[in-house]
Tab-separated table of C-alpha atoms in Angstrom:
chain	number	residue	atom	x	y	z
A	1	UNK	CA	-124.095	159.679	113.922
A	2	UNK	CA	-120.715	159.409	112.166
A	3	UNK	CA	-119.257	157.762	115.252
A	4	UNK	CA	-122.043	155.139	115.261
A	5	UNK	CA	-121.461	154.389	111.582
A	6	UNK	CA	-117.722	153.932	112.166
A	7	UNK	CA	-118.385	151.575	115.083
A	8	UNK	CA	-120.846	149.577	112.965
A	9	UNK	CA	-118.268	149.263	110.160
A	10	UNK	CA	-115.596	148.075	112.620
A	11	UNK	CA	-117.927	145.449	114.091
A	12	UNK	CA	-118.784	144.229	110.593
A	13	UNK	CA	-115.085	143.935	109.694
A	14	UNK	CA	-114.322	142.012	112.889
A	15	UNK	CA	-117.144	139.565	112.220
A	16	UNK	CA	-116.029	139.128	108.614
A	17	UNK	CA	-112.432	138.437	109.645
A	18	UNK	CA	-113.412	136.020	112.415
A	19	UNK	CA	-115.712	134.037	110.107
A	20	UNK	CA	-112.908	133.607	107.604
A	21	UNK	CA	-110.283	132.577	110.181
A	22	UNK	CA	-107.818	129.963	108.967
A	23	UNK	CA	-105.026	128.238	110.846
A	24	UNK	CA	-102.210	126.113	109.448
A	25	UNK	CA	-100.716	123.113	111.209
A	26	UNK	CA	-97.498	123.375	113.193
A	27	UNK	CA	-94.453	121.457	111.935
A	28	UNK	CA	-94.569	118.921	114.766
A	29	UNK	CA	-98.164	117.749	114.233
A	30	UNK	CA	-97.143	114.594	112.356
A	31	UNK	CA	-94.330	113.720	114.749
A	32	UNK	CA	-95.902	114.427	118.150
A	33	UNK	CA	-97.085	110.795	118.654
A	34	UNK	CA	-100.575	111.995	119.584
A	35	UNK	CA	-103.584	110.001	118.487
A	36	UNK	CA	-106.263	111.923	116.572
A	37	UNK	CA	-109.956	111.092	116.697
A	38	UNK	CA	-111.889	111.761	113.476
A	39	UNK	CA	-115.495	112.968	113.484
A	40	UNK	CA	-117.244	113.222	110.100
A	41	UNK	CA	-120.430	115.289	109.922
A	42	UNK	CA	-122.045	115.129	106.507
A	43	UNK	CA	-125.436	115.998	105.135
A	44	UNK	CA	-127.076	114.365	102.142
A	45	UNK	CA	-126.793	115.960	98.707
A	46	UNK	CA	-128.708	119.208	98.823
A	47	UNK	CA	-129.411	122.485	97.039
A	48	UNK	CA	-127.064	125.381	97.801
A	49	UNK	CA	-127.347	128.963	96.590
A	50	UNK	CA	-124.986	131.859	95.867
A	51	UNK	CA	-125.586	135.495	94.930
A	52	UNK	CA	-123.573	136.851	91.988
A	53	UNK	CA	-124.751	140.459	92.132
A	54	UNK	CA	-127.679	142.742	91.453
A	55	UNK	CA	-130.407	142.958	94.060
A	56	UNK	CA	-129.579	141.933	97.614
A	57	UNK	CA	-132.434	139.440	97.863
A	58	UNK	CA	-131.391	136.115	96.417
A	59	UNK	CA	-133.705	134.359	94.004
A	60	UNK	CA	-135.464	131.149	94.839
A	61	UNK	CA	-135.953	128.275	92.410
A	62	UNK	CA	-138.644	125.762	93.319
A	63	UNK	CA	-136.637	122.989	95.044
A	64	UNK	CA	-139.203	120.323	94.152
A	65	UNK	CA	-137.836	120.115	90.596
A	66	UNK	CA	-134.554	118.768	92.002
A	67	UNK	CA	-135.933	116.226	94.494
A	68	UNK	CA	-135.641	113.228	92.166
A	69	UNK	CA	-132.157	114.263	91.020
A	70	UNK	CA	-130.927	114.602	94.616
A	71	UNK	CA	-132.289	111.152	95.497
A	72	UNK	CA	-130.312	109.696	92.595
A	73	UNK	CA	-127.159	111.548	93.671
A	74	UNK	CA	-127.486	110.267	97.239
A	75	UNK	CA	-127.760	106.700	95.925
A	76	UNK	CA	-124.784	107.083	93.588
A	77	UNK	CA	-122.344	108.969	95.807
A	78	UNK	CA	-121.221	107.680	99.210
A	79	UNK	CA	-119.764	110.936	100.481
A	80	UNK	CA	-119.022	109.690	104.004
A	81	UNK	CA	-116.935	106.756	102.767
A	82	UNK	CA	-114.971	109.014	100.419
A	83	UNK	CA	-114.169	111.494	103.186
A	84	UNK	CA	-113.336	108.745	105.704
A	85	UNK	CA	-111.035	106.999	103.221
A	86	UNK	CA	-109.234	110.251	102.474
A	87	UNK	CA	-108.439	111.126	106.089
A	88	UNK	CA	-107.597	107.542	107.014
A	89	UNK	CA	-105.196	107.081	104.105
A	90	UNK	CA	-103.666	110.534	104.483
A	91	UNK	CA	-102.970	110.321	108.212
A	92	UNK	CA	-101.715	106.720	107.851
A	93	UNK	CA	-99.264	107.902	105.196
A	94	UNK	CA	-97.931	110.354	107.792
A	95	UNK	CA	-97.774	107.643	110.503
A	96	UNK	CA	-100.401	109.547	112.472
A	97	UNK	CA	-102.506	107.276	114.699
A	98	UNK	CA	-106.249	107.697	114.130
A	99	UNK	CA	-109.619	106.476	115.329
A	100	UNK	CA	-113.034	107.251	113.845
A	101	UNK	CA	-115.539	108.466	116.416
A	102	UNK	CA	-119.315	108.399	116.529
A	103	UNK	CA	-120.740	111.782	117.529
A	104	UNK	CA	-122.570	111.051	120.783
A	105	UNK	CA	-121.623	114.332	122.452
A	106	UNK	CA	-121.892	118.068	121.850
A	107	UNK	CA	-118.894	118.985	119.687
A	108	UNK	CA	-119.377	122.667	120.516
A	109	UNK	CA	-118.396	121.993	124.140
A	110	UNK	CA	-114.808	120.955	124.820
A	111	UNK	CA	-115.635	119.573	128.267
A	112	UNK	CA	-118.070	117.079	126.721
A	113	UNK	CA	-115.456	115.997	124.181
A	114	UNK	CA	-112.968	115.458	127.030
A	115	UNK	CA	-115.507	113.474	129.071
A	116	UNK	CA	-116.502	111.272	126.160
A	117	UNK	CA	-112.920	110.486	125.127
A	118	UNK	CA	-111.431	110.100	128.596
A	119	UNK	CA	-109.352	106.942	128.859
A	120	UNK	CA	-109.318	106.274	125.108
A	121	UNK	CA	-105.840	107.681	124.558
A	122	UNK	CA	-107.056	110.325	122.125
A	123	UNK	CA	-105.217	113.639	122.425
A	124	UNK	CA	-106.523	115.441	119.348
A	125	UNK	CA	-109.816	115.554	117.466
A	126	UNK	CA	-110.480	116.607	113.879
A	127	UNK	CA	-114.078	117.647	113.227
A	128	UNK	CA	-114.991	117.577	109.541
A	129	UNK	CA	-118.239	119.090	108.267
A	130	UNK	CA	-119.113	118.328	104.642
A	131	UNK	CA	-121.848	119.712	102.426
A	132	UNK	CA	-122.307	118.938	98.744
A	133	UNK	CA	-124.824	118.831	95.938
A	134	UNK	CA	-126.212	121.298	93.423
A	135	UNK	CA	-125.179	124.965	93.560
A	136	UNK	CA	-127.628	127.462	92.075
A	137	UNK	CA	-126.203	130.882	91.160
A	138	UNK	CA	-128.364	134.000	90.907
A	139	UNK	CA	-128.039	137.501	89.506
A	140	UNK	CA	-130.811	139.761	90.757
A	141	UNK	CA	-133.631	137.269	91.180
A	142	UNK	CA	-132.752	135.195	88.123
A	143	UNK	CA	-131.074	131.806	88.212
A	144	UNK	CA	-128.034	132.029	85.923
A	145	UNK	CA	-126.129	128.780	86.535
A	146	UNK	CA	-126.206	125.270	87.984
A	147	UNK	CA	-122.976	123.639	89.176
A	148	UNK	CA	-121.702	120.680	91.148
A	149	UNK	CA	-120.594	121.752	94.616
A	150	UNK	CA	-118.671	120.529	97.651
A	151	UNK	CA	-117.359	122.287	100.758
A	152	UNK	CA	-115.235	120.754	103.525
A	153	UNK	CA	-114.860	122.623	106.812
A	154	UNK	CA	-112.295	121.061	109.138
A	155	UNK	CA	-110.935	121.904	112.553
A	156	UNK	CA	-108.386	120.107	114.751
A	157	UNK	CA	-108.544	120.486	118.524
A	158	UNK	CA	-105.676	119.608	120.863
A	159	UNK	CA	-107.373	118.227	123.969
A	160	UNK	CA	-104.239	118.542	126.104
A	161	UNK	CA	-104.422	122.343	126.110
A	162	UNK	CA	-107.901	123.034	124.644
A	163	UNK	CA	-106.466	124.843	121.623
A	164	UNK	CA	-107.455	124.935	117.959
A	165	UNK	CA	-104.367	123.858	116.025
A	166	UNK	CA	-105.872	123.742	112.539
A	167	UNK	CA	-108.879	125.321	110.869
A	168	UNK	CA	-109.664	125.556	107.188
A	169	UNK	CA	-112.279	125.473	104.438
A	170	UNK	CA	-111.894	123.710	101.108
A	171	UNK	CA	-114.548	124.503	98.519
A	172	UNK	CA	-114.964	123.420	94.916
A	173	UNK	CA	-117.478	124.300	92.202
A	174	UNK	CA	-117.567	122.324	88.950
A	175	UNK	CA	-119.544	123.224	85.854
A	176	UNK	CA	-122.213	120.856	84.599
A	177	UNK	CA	-121.398	120.033	80.989
A	178	UNK	CA	-124.589	119.783	78.990
A	179	UNK	CA	-128.118	119.230	80.244
A	180	UNK	CA	-128.179	118.401	83.973
A	181	UNK	CA	-131.187	116.104	83.424
A	182	UNK	CA	-129.634	114.123	80.564
A	183	UNK	CA	-129.154	110.325	80.886
A	184	UNK	CA	-130.665	110.132	84.354
A	185	UNK	CA	-128.616	113.079	85.623
A	186	UNK	CA	-125.239	111.610	84.623
A	187	UNK	CA	-123.704	115.034	83.916
A	188	UNK	CA	-124.938	116.373	87.252
A	189	UNK	CA	-123.494	113.327	89.024
A	190	UNK	CA	-120.181	113.809	87.240
A	191	UNK	CA	-119.893	117.506	88.150
A	192	UNK	CA	-120.672	116.829	91.828
A	193	UNK	CA	-118.164	113.946	91.911
A	194	UNK	CA	-115.492	116.208	90.414
A	195	UNK	CA	-116.306	118.914	92.971
A	196	UNK	CA	-115.863	116.389	95.803
A	197	UNK	CA	-112.550	115.174	94.389
A	198	UNK	CA	-111.319	118.746	93.984
A	199	UNK	CA	-112.344	119.762	97.522
A	200	UNK	CA	-110.570	116.698	98.950
A	201	UNK	CA	-107.438	117.539	96.955
A	202	UNK	CA	-107.544	121.104	98.279
A	203	UNK	CA	-107.919	119.857	101.854
A	204	UNK	CA	-104.961	117.496	101.350
A	205	UNK	CA	-102.765	120.360	100.170
A	206	UNK	CA	-103.750	122.473	103.175
A	207	UNK	CA	-102.983	119.671	105.614
A	208	UNK	CA	-99.517	119.420	104.044
A	209	UNK	CA	-98.786	123.070	104.728
A	210	UNK	CA	-97.167	123.615	108.100
A	211	UNK	CA	-95.380	126.481	109.784
């Protein structure tokens, strides 16, 4: 029985470590003359939840009360344009050739990426997954906070050798100042916008770091 428990703990630790894997860029990434394709995967503003402690089961606030607010956020914030502008401007500042790609292939399969990009002169691909919106925090089953939220998950693949050369997560949570419903959700909009800006800034700093 003890042996089984130890094995279970080891498996849990391995899964935890693998899920949190990060990888910094090599020094030659910005001078290797390789063209990078950019794929942006973003959802609309949504409700996200986190557990702050207490009971294991996370609480559940009726999402219908936020439907109108999320519609307003989606109309006010063009998340895809913000993310595209960031990567375009950043890579251009580093003289890194780029091309934005439409996702018409399975990004989980390298062979499909290769097939789709064959003959386009693209040697590397950065896949960026973005989620943002309203973060609800719970303790036990009680909602204790609402915050603006943004998370950017990015990964760069080198198609020449099928290797992952960069992998990171940039997350930001910004407090809503005042009533989230006030003035047609202006404070909610502001906190989400600040969370997006902060997550982008964090991603920029991580892309600067090389080894």
